[in-house]
Each structure stands twice: as structure tokens, then as C-alpha cells.
mmCIF file of N, CA and C in Angstrom:
data_model
loop_
_atom_site.group_PDB
_atom_site.id
_atom_site.type_symbol
_atom_site.label_atom_id
_atom_site.label_comp_id
_atom_site.label_asym_id
_atom_site.label_seq_id
_atom_site.Cartn_x
_atom_site.Cartn_y
_atom_site.Cartn_z
ATOM 1 N N TRP A 1 47.847 35.360 -39.211
ATOM 2 C CA TRP A 1 47.871 35.064 -37.794
ATOM 3 C C TRP A 1 47.368 36.268 -37.017
ATOM 4 N N ASN A 2 46.485 36.061 -35.967
ATOM 5 C CA ASN A 2 45.867 37.139 -35.195
ATOM 6 C C ASN A 2 46.425 37.099 -33.779
ATOM 7 N N PRO A 3 47.222 38.087 -33.357
ATOM 8 C CA PRO A 3 47.847 38.052 -32.029
ATOM 9 C C PRO A 3 46.865 38.311 -30.880
ATOM 10 N N THR A 4 45.683 38.892 -31.110
ATOM 11 C CA THR A 4 44.742 39.150 -30.020
ATOM 12 C C THR A 4 43.879 37.923 -29.796
ATOM 13 N N PRO A 5 43.628 37.560 -28.550
ATOM 14 C CA PRO A 5 42.804 36.389 -28.268
ATOM 15 C C PRO A 5 41.362 36.633 -28.725
ATOM 16 N N PRO A 6 40.661 35.593 -29.177
ATOM 17 C CA PRO A 6 39.286 35.776 -29.636
ATOM 18 C C PRO A 6 38.344 36.072 -28.473
ATOM 19 N N LYS A 7 37.331 36.897 -28.728
ATOM 20 C CA LYS A 7 36.322 37.219 -27.717
ATOM 21 C C LYS A 7 35.150 36.264 -27.911
ATOM 22 N N VAL A 8 34.762 35.551 -26.855
ATOM 23 C CA VAL A 8 33.687 34.575 -26.933
ATOM 24 C C VAL A 8 32.616 34.936 -25.914
ATOM 25 N N HIS A 9 31.466 35.394 -26.380
ATOM 26 C CA HIS A 9 30.325 35.720 -25.517
ATOM 27 C C HIS A 9 30.734 36.538 -24.296
ATOM 28 N N GLY A 10 31.415 37.597 -24.485
ATOM 29 C CA GLY A 10 31.783 38.470 -23.377
ATOM 30 C C GLY A 10 33.002 38.001 -22.611
ATOM 31 N N LEU A 11 33.644 36.947 -23.053
ATOM 32 C CA LEU A 11 34.825 36.438 -22.359
ATOM 33 C C LEU A 11 36.036 36.550 -23.272
ATOM 34 N N HIS A 12 37.178 36.875 -22.719
ATOM 35 C CA HIS A 12 38.435 36.841 -23.452
ATOM 36 C C HIS A 12 39.112 35.535 -23.123
ATOM 37 N N GLN A 13 39.555 34.818 -24.125
ATOM 38 C CA GLN A 13 40.293 33.580 -23.889
ATOM 39 C C GLN A 13 41.726 33.950 -23.538
ATOM 40 N N HIS A 14 42.259 33.393 -22.504
ATOM 41 C CA HIS A 14 43.611 33.643 -22.053
ATOM 42 C C HIS A 14 44.245 32.296 -21.775
ATOM 43 N N THR A 15 45.514 32.189 -21.948
ATOM 44 C CA THR A 15 46.159 30.892 -21.768
ATOM 45 C C THR A 15 46.111 30.410 -20.325
ATOM 46 N N LYS A 16 46.125 31.301 -19.332
ATOM 47 C CA LYS A 16 46.138 30.877 -17.929
ATOM 48 C C LYS A 16 44.752 30.888 -17.288
ATOM 49 N N CYS A 17 43.874 31.823 -17.676
ATOM 50 C CA CYS A 17 42.559 31.889 -17.061
ATOM 51 C C CYS A 17 41.601 32.636 -17.967
ATOM 52 N N SER A 18 40.328 32.505 -17.699
ATOM 53 C CA SER A 18 39.313 33.261 -18.427
ATOM 54 C C SER A 18 38.849 34.390 -17.536
ATOM 55 N N MET A 19 38.749 35.562 -18.103
ATOM 56 C CA MET A 19 38.313 36.720 -17.328
ATOM 57 C C MET A 19 37.139 37.362 -18.038
ATOM 58 N N LEU A 20 36.218 37.888 -17.294
ATOM 59 C CA LEU A 20 35.082 38.583 -17.872
ATOM 60 C C LEU A 20 35.534 39.882 -18.516
ATOM 61 N N ALA A 21 35.001 40.145 -19.676
ATOM 62 C CA ALA A 21 35.300 41.408 -20.340
ATOM 63 C C ALA A 21 34.287 42.430 -19.863
ATOM 64 N N ALA A 22 34.754 43.571 -19.496
ATOM 65 C CA ALA A 22 33.862 44.613 -19.006
ATOM 66 C C ALA A 22 33.329 45.398 -20.189
ATOM 67 N N ASP A 23 32.052 45.202 -20.481
ATOM 68 C CA ASP A 23 31.399 45.989 -21.523
ATOM 69 C C ASP A 23 30.949 47.302 -20.916
ATOM 70 N N GLU A 24 30.683 48.266 -21.748
ATOM 71 C CA GLU A 24 30.216 49.560 -21.242
ATOM 72 C C GLU A 24 28.840 49.428 -20.617
ATOM 73 N N SER A 25 28.036 48.424 -21.047
ATOM 74 C CA SER A 25 26.689 48.261 -20.514
ATOM 75 C C SER A 25 26.664 47.542 -19.167
ATOM 76 N N ASP A 26 27.743 46.873 -18.757
ATOM 77 C CA ASP A 26 27.795 46.153 -17.485
ATOM 78 C C ASP A 26 27.794 47.141 -16.317
ATOM 79 N N GLU A 27 27.055 46.737 -15.258
ATOM 80 C CA GLU A 27 27.068 47.567 -14.050
ATOM 81 C C GLU A 27 28.368 47.329 -13.307
ATOM 82 N N ALA A 28 28.876 48.374 -12.717
ATOM 83 C CA ALA A 28 30.091 48.229 -11.922
ATOM 84 C C ALA A 28 29.730 47.543 -10.614
ATOM 85 N N VAL A 29 30.518 46.550 -10.234
ATOM 86 C CA VAL A 29 30.297 45.845 -8.985
ATOM 87 C C VAL A 29 31.110 46.541 -7.915
ATOM 88 N N THR A 30 30.409 47.063 -6.924
ATOM 89 C CA THR A 30 31.084 47.756 -5.837
ATOM 90 C C THR A 30 30.929 46.934 -4.570
ATOM 91 N N PRO A 31 31.760 47.163 -3.586
ATOM 92 C CA PRO A 31 31.626 46.415 -2.328
ATOM 93 C C PRO A 31 30.246 46.567 -1.701
ATOM 94 N N SER A 32 29.609 47.732 -1.854
ATOM 95 C CA SER A 32 28.305 47.923 -1.217
ATOM 96 C C SER A 32 27.240 47.059 -1.874
ATOM 97 N N THR A 33 27.254 46.891 -3.208
ATOM 98 C CA THR A 33 26.260 46.034 -3.845
ATOM 99 C C THR A 33 26.529 44.569 -3.541
ATOM 100 N N THR A 34 27.789 44.195 -3.410
ATOM 101 C CA THR A 34 28.131 42.827 -3.058
ATOM 102 C C THR A 34 27.642 42.516 -1.645
ATOM 103 N N THR A 35 27.789 43.427 -0.736
ATOM 104 C CA THR A 35 27.364 43.237 0.647
ATOM 105 C C THR A 35 25.846 43.264 0.756
ATOM 106 N N ASP A 36 25.185 44.103 -0.025
ATOM 107 C CA ASP A 36 23.733 44.235 0.061
ATOM 108 C C ASP A 36 23.007 42.913 -0.168
ATOM 109 N N TRP A 37 23.372 42.173 -1.190
ATOM 110 C CA TRP A 37 22.665 40.925 -1.456
ATOM 111 C C TRP A 37 22.953 39.894 -0.372
ATOM 112 N N ARG A 38 24.147 39.945 0.204
ATOM 113 C CA ARG A 38 24.472 39.004 1.285
ATOM 114 C C ARG A 38 23.674 39.318 2.545
ATOM 115 N N VAL A 39 23.521 40.584 2.841
ATOM 116 C CA VAL A 39 22.725 40.995 4.002
ATOM 117 C C VAL A 39 21.263 40.610 3.783
ATOM 118 N N GLU A 40 20.760 40.854 2.579
ATOM 119 C CA GLU A 40 19.375 40.513 2.262
ATOM 120 C C GLU A 40 19.157 39.002 2.343
ATOM 121 N N ARG A 41 20.110 38.230 1.852
ATOM 122 C CA ARG A 41 19.981 36.775 1.925
ATOM 123 C C ARG A 41 19.970 36.299 3.375
ATOM 124 N N ALA A 42 20.829 36.852 4.201
ATOM 125 C CA ALA A 42 20.857 36.480 5.621
ATOM 126 C C ALA A 42 19.540 36.851 6.300
ATOM 127 N N ARG A 43 18.990 38.011 5.956
ATOM 128 C CA ARG A 43 17.710 38.442 6.532
ATOM 129 C C ARG A 43 16.596 37.487 6.134
ATOM 130 N N LEU A 44 16.547 37.123 4.860
ATOM 131 C CA LEU A 44 15.501 36.218 4.390
ATOM 132 C C LEU A 44 15.648 34.815 4.993
ATOM 133 N N THR A 45 16.874 34.357 5.150
ATOM 134 C CA THR A 45 17.110 33.048 5.764
ATOM 135 C C THR A 45 16.622 33.045 7.210
ATOM 136 N N ARG A 46 16.938 34.090 7.935
ATOM 137 C CA ARG A 46 16.487 34.200 9.333
ATOM 138 C C ARG A 46 14.963 34.282 9.403
ATOM 139 N N GLN A 47 14.366 35.071 8.519
ATOM 140 C CA GLN A 47 12.917 35.221 8.491
ATOM 141 C C GLN A 47 12.244 33.869 8.225
ATOM 142 N N HIS A 48 12.789 33.102 7.295
ATOM 143 C CA HIS A 48 12.232 31.784 6.995
ATOM 144 C C HIS A 48 12.364 30.842 8.192
ATOM 145 N N SER A 49 13.522 30.841 8.827
ATOM 146 C CA SER A 49 13.746 29.977 9.987
ATOM 147 C C SER A 49 12.759 30.292 11.104
ATOM 148 N N GLN A 50 12.540 31.570 11.360
ATOM 149 C CA GLN A 50 11.595 31.956 12.408
ATOM 150 C C GLN A 50 10.172 31.549 12.049
ATOM 151 N N ALA A 51 9.809 31.657 10.776
ATOM 152 C CA ALA A 51 8.466 31.260 10.351
ATOM 153 C C ALA A 51 8.270 29.758 10.538
ATOM 154 N N VAL A 52 9.294 28.977 10.238
ATOM 155 C CA VAL A 52 9.203 27.527 10.407
ATOM 156 C C VAL A 52 9.044 27.177 11.882
ATOM 157 N N LEU A 53 9.784 27.861 12.751
ATOM 158 C CA LEU A 53 9.700 27.576 14.185
ATOM 159 C C LEU A 53 8.350 27.962 14.788
ATOM 160 N N ARG A 54 7.670 28.938 14.185
ATOM 161 C CA ARG A 54 6.368 29.378 14.703
ATOM 162 C C ARG A 54 5.225 28.483 14.248
ATOM 163 N N ARG A 55 5.458 27.628 13.278
ATOM 164 C CA ARG A 55 4.396 26.759 12.780
ATOM 165 C C ARG A 55 3.962 25.779 13.857
ATOM 166 N N PRO A 56 2.660 25.494 13.905
ATOM 167 C CA PRO A 56 2.222 24.473 14.862
ATOM 168 C C PRO A 56 2.722 23.103 14.417
ATOM 169 N N ARG A 57 3.019 22.257 15.395
ATOM 170 C CA ARG A 57 3.507 20.915 15.083
ATOM 171 C C ARG A 57 2.383 20.094 14.467
ATOM 172 N N ARG A 58 2.747 19.233 13.570
ATOM 173 C CA ARG A 58 1.778 18.322 12.953
ATOM 174 C C ARG A 58 2.059 16.920 13.460
ATOM 175 N N PHE A 59 0.998 16.280 13.928
ATOM 176 C CA PHE A 59 1.130 14.923 14.425
ATOM 177 C C PHE A 59 0.223 13.987 13.637
ATOM 178 N N LEU A 60 0.549 12.715 13.693
ATOM 179 C CA LEU A 60 -0.282 11.702 13.064
ATOM 180 C C LEU A 60 -1.650 11.663 13.726
ATOM 181 N N PRO A 61 -2.662 11.194 13.010
ATOM 182 C CA PRO A 61 -3.963 10.975 13.659
ATOM 183 C C PRO A 61 -3.798 9.960 14.788
ATOM 184 N N TYR A 62 -4.726 9.992 15.733
ATOM 185 C CA TYR A 62 -4.623 9.142 16.922
ATOM 186 C C TYR A 62 -4.398 7.680 16.562
ATOM 187 N N SER A 63 -5.186 7.141 15.637
ATOM 188 C CA SER A 63 -5.086 5.706 15.332
ATOM 189 C C SER A 63 -3.696 5.331 14.807
ATOM 190 N N ALA A 64 -3.142 6.132 13.910
ATOM 191 C CA ALA A 64 -1.820 5.838 13.353
ATOM 192 C C ALA A 64 -0.723 6.000 14.409
ATOM 193 N N ALA A 65 -0.835 7.052 15.218
ATOM 194 C CA ALA A 65 0.173 7.283 16.259
ATOM 195 C C ALA A 65 0.111 6.191 17.320
ATOM 196 N N SER A 66 -1.084 5.757 17.656
ATOM 197 C CA SER A 66 -1.242 4.696 18.649
ATOM 198 C C SER A 66 -0.672 3.378 18.123
ATOM 199 N N GLU A 67 -0.903 3.087 16.848
ATOM 200 C CA GLU A 67 -0.318 1.873 16.259
ATOM 201 C C GLU A 67 1.203 1.911 16.336
ATOM 202 N N TRP A 68 1.764 3.091 16.057
ATOM 203 C CA TRP A 68 3.221 3.251 16.134
ATOM 204 C C TRP A 68 3.700 3.007 17.567
ATOM 205 N N ALA A 69 2.980 3.588 18.540
ATOM 206 C CA ALA A 69 3.365 3.439 19.954
ATOM 207 C C ALA A 69 3.240 1.983 20.401
ATOM 208 N N GLN A 70 2.246 1.274 19.889
ATOM 209 C CA GLN A 70 2.050 -0.122 20.281
ATOM 210 C C GLN A 70 3.206 -1.005 19.810
ATOM 211 N N GLN A 71 3.850 -0.629 18.741
ATOM 212 C CA GLN A 71 4.983 -1.411 18.238
ATOM 213 C C GLN A 71 6.200 -1.344 19.163
ATOM 214 N N LEU A 72 6.187 -0.401 20.091
ATOM 215 C CA LEU A 72 7.307 -0.271 21.024
ATOM 216 C C LEU A 72 7.280 -1.340 22.108
ATOM 217 N N GLY A 73 6.105 -1.932 22.341
ATOM 218 C CA GLY A 73 5.979 -2.982 23.350
ATOM 219 C C GLY A 73 5.914 -2.457 24.774
ATOM 220 N N LEU A 74 5.537 -1.190 24.943
ATOM 221 C CA LEU A 74 5.413 -0.606 26.282
ATOM 222 C C LEU A 74 3.996 -0.818 26.792
ATOM 223 N N SER A 75 3.820 -0.765 28.134
ATOM 224 C CA SER A 75 2.473 -0.986 28.664
ATOM 225 C C SER A 75 2.026 0.061 29.679
ATOM 226 N N THR A 76 2.918 0.914 30.157
ATOM 227 C CA THR A 76 2.513 1.929 31.138
ATOM 228 C C THR A 76 3.072 3.292 30.748
ATOM 229 N N ARG A 77 2.490 4.326 31.369
ATOM 230 C CA ARG A 77 2.981 5.679 31.126
ATOM 231 C C ARG A 77 4.421 5.828 31.606
ATOM 232 N N GLU A 78 4.754 5.194 32.718
ATOM 233 C CA GLU A 78 6.114 5.267 33.252
ATOM 234 C C GLU A 78 7.114 4.697 32.242
ATOM 235 N N GLU A 79 6.757 3.566 31.625
ATOM 236 C CA GLU A 79 7.626 2.991 30.601
ATOM 237 C C GLU A 79 7.752 3.939 29.406
ATOM 238 N N TRP A 80 6.640 4.588 29.035
ATOM 239 C CA TRP A 80 6.655 5.577 27.942
ATOM 240 C C TRP A 80 7.620 6.720 28.275
ATOM 241 N N ASP A 81 7.502 7.267 29.506
ATOM 242 C CA ASP A 81 8.379 8.366 29.916
ATOM 243 C C ASP A 81 9.848 7.940 29.940
ATOM 244 N N ASP A 82 10.106 6.735 30.454
ATOM 245 C CA ASP A 82 11.487 6.222 30.472
ATOM 246 C C ASP A 82 12.020 6.070 29.053
ATOM 247 N N TRP A 83 11.181 5.561 28.162
ATOM 248 C CA TRP A 83 11.594 5.384 26.773
ATOM 249 C C TRP A 83 11.900 6.734 26.121
ATOM 250 N N LEU A 84 11.078 7.768 26.412
ATOM 251 C CA LEU A 84 11.330 9.098 25.862
ATOM 252 C C LEU A 84 12.667 9.658 26.344
ATOM 253 N N GLU A 85 13.007 9.387 27.613
ATOM 254 C CA GLU A 85 14.270 9.891 28.162
ATOM 255 C C GLU A 85 15.485 9.293 27.454
ATOM 256 N N LEU A 86 15.339 8.092 26.910
ATOM 257 C CA LEU A 86 16.448 7.486 26.165
ATOM 258 C C LEU A 86 16.759 8.296 24.908
ATOM 259 N N GLY A 87 15.724 8.911 24.324
ATOM 260 C CA GLY A 87 15.928 9.788 23.176
ATOM 261 C C GLY A 87 16.202 9.084 21.862
ATOM 262 N N GLU A 88 16.024 7.800 21.790
ATOM 263 C CA GLU A 88 16.307 7.063 20.563
ATOM 264 C C GLU A 88 15.020 6.548 19.936
ATOM 265 N N GLY A 89 14.910 6.672 18.635
ATOM 266 C CA GLY A 89 13.779 6.101 17.925
ATOM 267 C C GLY A 89 12.501 6.897 17.989
ATOM 268 N N TRP A 90 12.519 8.047 18.626
ATOM 269 C CA TRP A 90 11.316 8.862 18.750
ATOM 270 C C TRP A 90 10.966 9.474 17.405
ATOM 271 N N SER A 91 9.685 9.532 17.097
ATOM 272 C CA SER A 91 9.208 10.120 15.854
ATOM 273 C C SER A 91 8.678 11.520 16.125
ATOM 274 N N SER A 92 9.059 12.462 15.281
ATOM 275 C CA SER A 92 8.563 13.836 15.446
ATOM 276 C C SER A 92 7.094 13.944 15.061
ATOM 277 N N TYR A 93 6.518 12.888 14.507
ATOM 278 C CA TYR A 93 5.108 12.895 14.113
ATOM 279 C C TYR A 93 4.197 12.346 15.201
ATOM 280 N N VAL A 94 4.786 11.935 16.313
ATOM 281 C CA VAL A 94 4.024 11.426 17.449
ATOM 282 C C VAL A 94 4.294 12.354 18.627
ATOM 283 N N PRO A 95 3.235 12.875 19.277
ATOM 284 C CA PRO A 95 3.473 13.802 20.391
ATOM 285 C C PRO A 95 4.162 13.117 21.563
ATOM 286 N N ARG A 96 5.057 13.858 22.198
ATOM 287 C CA ARG A 96 5.736 13.335 23.385
ATOM 288 C C ARG A 96 4.749 13.201 24.535
ATOM 289 N N ASP A 97 3.755 14.060 24.562
ATOM 290 C CA ASP A 97 2.688 13.988 25.565
ATOM 291 C C ASP A 97 1.365 13.735 24.842
ATOM 292 N N PRO A 98 1.140 12.496 24.438
ATOM 293 C CA PRO A 98 -0.056 12.201 23.650
ATOM 294 C C PRO A 98 -1.354 12.463 24.414
ATOM 295 N N GLU A 99 -1.315 12.319 25.725
ATOM 296 C CA GLU A 99 -2.525 12.533 26.521
ATOM 297 C C GLU A 99 -3.055 13.954 26.341
ATOM 298 N N SER A 100 -2.189 14.955 26.483
ATOM 299 C CA SER A 100 -2.671 16.334 26.366
ATOM 300 C C SER A 100 -3.053 16.669 24.927
ATOM 301 N N HIS A 101 -2.269 16.183 23.950
ATOM 302 C CA HIS A 101 -2.571 16.515 22.556
ATOM 303 C C HIS A 101 -3.898 15.910 22.107
ATOM 304 N N TYR A 102 -4.081 14.614 22.324
ATOM 305 C CA TYR A 102 -5.289 13.950 21.836
ATOM 306 C C TYR A 102 -6.509 14.226 22.728
ATOM 307 N N THR A 103 -6.301 14.654 23.971
ATOM 308 C CA THR A 103 -7.421 15.086 24.807
ATOM 309 C C THR A 103 -8.023 16.369 24.230
ATOM 310 N N LYS A 104 -7.168 17.284 23.766
ATOM 311 C CA LYS A 104 -7.662 18.520 23.137
ATOM 312 C C LYS A 104 -8.520 18.215 21.923
ATOM 313 N N LEU A 105 -8.198 17.134 21.230
ATOM 314 C CA LEU A 105 -8.950 16.758 20.033
ATOM 315 C C LEU A 105 -10.150 15.865 20.354
ATOM 316 N N GLY A 106 -10.290 15.495 21.636
ATOM 317 C CA GLY A 106 -11.388 14.633 22.053
ATOM 318 C C GLY A 106 -11.207 13.182 21.634
ATOM 319 N N GLN A 107 -9.961 12.747 21.467
ATOM 320 C CA GLN A 107 -9.690 11.394 20.979
ATOM 321 C C GLN A 107 -8.962 10.508 21.986
ATOM 322 N N TRP A 108 -8.551 11.060 23.107
ATOM 323 C CA TRP A 108 -7.740 10.292 24.050
ATOM 324 C C TRP A 108 -8.582 9.222 24.733
ATOM 325 N N LEU A 109 -8.084 7.981 24.733
ATOM 326 C CA LEU A 109 -8.801 6.852 25.329
ATOM 327 C C LEU A 109 -8.098 6.292 26.553
ATOM 328 N N GLY A 110 -6.927 6.825 26.887
ATOM 329 C CA GLY A 110 -6.178 6.352 28.049
ATOM 330 C C GLY A 110 -4.866 5.717 27.642
ATOM 331 N N TRP A 111 -3.983 5.581 28.629
ATOM 332 C CA TRP A 111 -2.649 5.054 28.359
ATOM 333 C C TRP A 111 -2.677 3.596 27.927
ATOM 334 N N ARG A 112 -3.562 2.842 28.524
ATOM 335 C CA ARG A 112 -3.638 1.415 28.148
ATOM 336 C C ARG A 112 -4.023 1.279 26.669
ATOM 337 N N ALA A 113 -5.023 2.046 26.237
ATOM 338 C CA ALA A 113 -5.452 2.001 24.844
ATOM 339 C C ALA A 113 -4.334 2.523 23.921
ATOM 340 N N TRP A 114 -3.643 3.542 24.368
ATOM 341 C CA TRP A 114 -2.561 4.131 23.573
ATOM 342 C C TRP A 114 -1.415 3.134 23.339
ATOM 343 N N LEU A 115 -1.025 2.443 24.396
ATOM 344 C CA LEU A 115 0.164 1.590 24.320
ATOM 345 C C LEU A 115 -0.118 0.133 23.948
ATOM 346 N N THR A 116 -1.338 -0.348 24.216
ATOM 347 C CA THR A 116 -1.613 -1.761 23.937
ATOM 348 C C THR A 116 -2.761 -1.966 22.966
ATOM 349 N N GLY A 117 -3.574 -0.964 22.762
ATOM 350 C CA GLY A 117 -4.737 -1.096 21.874
ATOM 351 C C GLY A 117 -5.950 -1.666 22.574
ATOM 352 N N GLU A 118 -5.816 -1.974 23.862
ATOM 353 C CA GLU A 118 -6.941 -2.521 24.628
ATOM 354 C C GLU A 118 -7.697 -1.375 25.291
ATOM 355 N N ALA A 119 -8.988 -1.484 25.308
ATOM 356 C CA ALA A 119 -9.820 -0.430 25.896
ATOM 357 C C ALA A 119 -10.005 -0.563 27.365
#
């Protein structure tokens, strides 16, 4: 009979819990090294968030966005603005101000064409 618990891959088996065995080759974990990785992770998370916010928005091509807008059943810019104020069902892939976005691209045909498909 062996009174010492068996060592399994760097772990000592104990009846209540398993604890890591400290080998001479293991680095000592100090509060400063524990804090360092947390600070670095927070810095990288913030850096990533800021990079995402700086990205230009991507919108659907005019034809696809216009088809989506036509499914709403609106016919005037005023109705479009009122619908946007409700804040429900809006797609982040369709510009809130399609006139300015698609005018920059040389694709804007007017509100009637945008909302009804008629030229």
C-alpha cells in the first residue's frame, strides 16, 4: 500500500480537490504578471473596438437597397422619415439617408424611384 497520492501529469490527486504541483521549471505567478495580461487584453479589446468604429459603413448596392425599401410600402420621403423615427425594422445595410449616399455614387434616381420603383 502507498500512502502518497499518485502524481498524474503534474497534478497531485487529492480526495477533496486537484492542485497543480509546482515543478522547479514552472514560472512563479506573481500579481504583476497576472495583471499585465489583463491590462494588455483590455488594451487590445479597446483598440479593436475603435478600429471597428472607424470603418466606413457598407451598404447594399442601390438596386438591392431600393427593392428592400419598396417592400415597406412607402411612397414619399416624409413617410420614409416617419418610418425611420419609429426605429423598428431598419436594416443597417440600407442608408438612413439614401439620397446623399447614392448621389455620391452617381446612382440616385429620386425618392419616387427609391420607394416605388417608378421612374
